[in-house]
């Protein structure tokens, strides 16, 4: 049931190219990434904070102050990557 609402990488990028729809689609993609990480935290605990708040900030702030967009998106991507690496390291420890 978790993959029932799966978004393919092609759809994620393709829908960002549709004018005006991309504003809505940024919310969908960023929040879906945060939701997947929250579901993974159940099986692979992480010490990092939830990514949902940062996903909202990464979506709303660029709409209000465009020059901040690359920096906030970078921090969101970095946070997601750190969570994924920590979960993966925990997965390796569980297998051994």
XYZ file of C-alpha atoms in Angstrom:
96
model
C 0.000 0.000 0.000
C 2.977 2.329 0.500
C 3.799 2.348 -3.217
C 0.209 2.839 -4.355
C 0.876 6.551 -4.854
C 4.355 6.100 -6.342
C 5.663 8.998 -8.445
C 8.104 7.991 -11.161
C 11.221 10.129 -11.653
C 10.013 11.051 -15.139
C 6.672 12.255 -13.804
C 8.371 14.189 -11.006
C 10.508 16.130 -13.487
C 7.964 16.307 -16.293
C 5.229 17.901 -14.221
C 7.668 20.603 -13.095
C 7.810 21.772 -16.726
C 4.080 22.606 -16.870
C 3.579 26.335 -16.220
C 1.679 27.197 -13.014
C 1.105 23.512 -12.256
C 4.753 23.341 -11.191
C 3.972 25.565 -8.176
C 1.573 22.914 -6.872
C 3.862 20.072 -7.957
C 6.763 21.414 -5.848
C 4.605 20.887 -2.763
C 3.761 17.349 -3.859
C 7.337 16.289 -4.589
C 8.974 17.852 -1.525
C 6.323 16.617 0.888
C 6.302 13.146 -0.671
C 10.080 12.905 -0.150
C 9.566 13.885 3.498
C 6.752 11.305 3.878
C 8.899 8.512 2.466
C 11.684 9.392 4.893
C 9.220 9.361 7.794
C 8.025 5.894 6.782
C 11.614 4.696 6.544
C 12.357 6.056 10.032
C 10.055 3.381 11.450
C 12.326 0.585 10.232
C 15.630 2.488 10.265
C 15.696 4.958 13.174
C 17.529 8.220 12.581
C 18.810 10.902 14.924
C 18.043 13.605 12.342
C 14.957 15.771 12.729
C 11.932 15.272 10.534
C 12.285 16.571 6.989
C 8.640 17.654 6.724
C 9.174 21.155 8.164
C 12.203 21.758 5.980
C 10.226 20.494 2.960
C 7.529 23.101 3.622
C 10.142 25.836 4.039
C 11.900 24.727 0.831
C 8.606 25.060 -1.021
C 7.103 28.245 0.442
C 10.103 30.551 0.931
C 11.207 30.508 -2.744
C 7.707 31.639 -3.713
C 8.066 34.644 -1.414
C 11.768 35.447 -1.867
C 13.123 33.891 -5.058
C 16.873 34.578 -4.460
C 16.762 32.264 -1.434
C 15.515 29.305 -3.495
C 18.837 27.621 -4.336
C 20.150 27.899 -0.797
C 17.041 26.528 0.880
C 16.701 23.736 -1.676
C 20.356 22.858 -1.032
C 19.764 22.616 2.716
C 16.693 20.432 2.140
C 18.589 18.119 -0.227
C 21.536 17.945 2.181
C 19.251 17.064 5.086
C 17.528 14.341 3.049
C 20.879 12.908 1.961
C 22.236 12.878 5.520
C 19.107 11.073 6.740
C 19.390 8.523 3.942
C 23.077 7.908 4.659
C 22.419 7.485 8.368
C 19.580 5.059 7.679
C 21.757 3.137 5.238
C 24.592 2.936 7.785
C 22.097 1.617 10.335
C 20.898 -0.935 7.800
C 24.457 -2.198 7.294
C 24.874 -2.587 11.029
C 21.646 -4.601 11.296
C 22.686 -7.037 8.576
C 26.094 -7.835 10.069
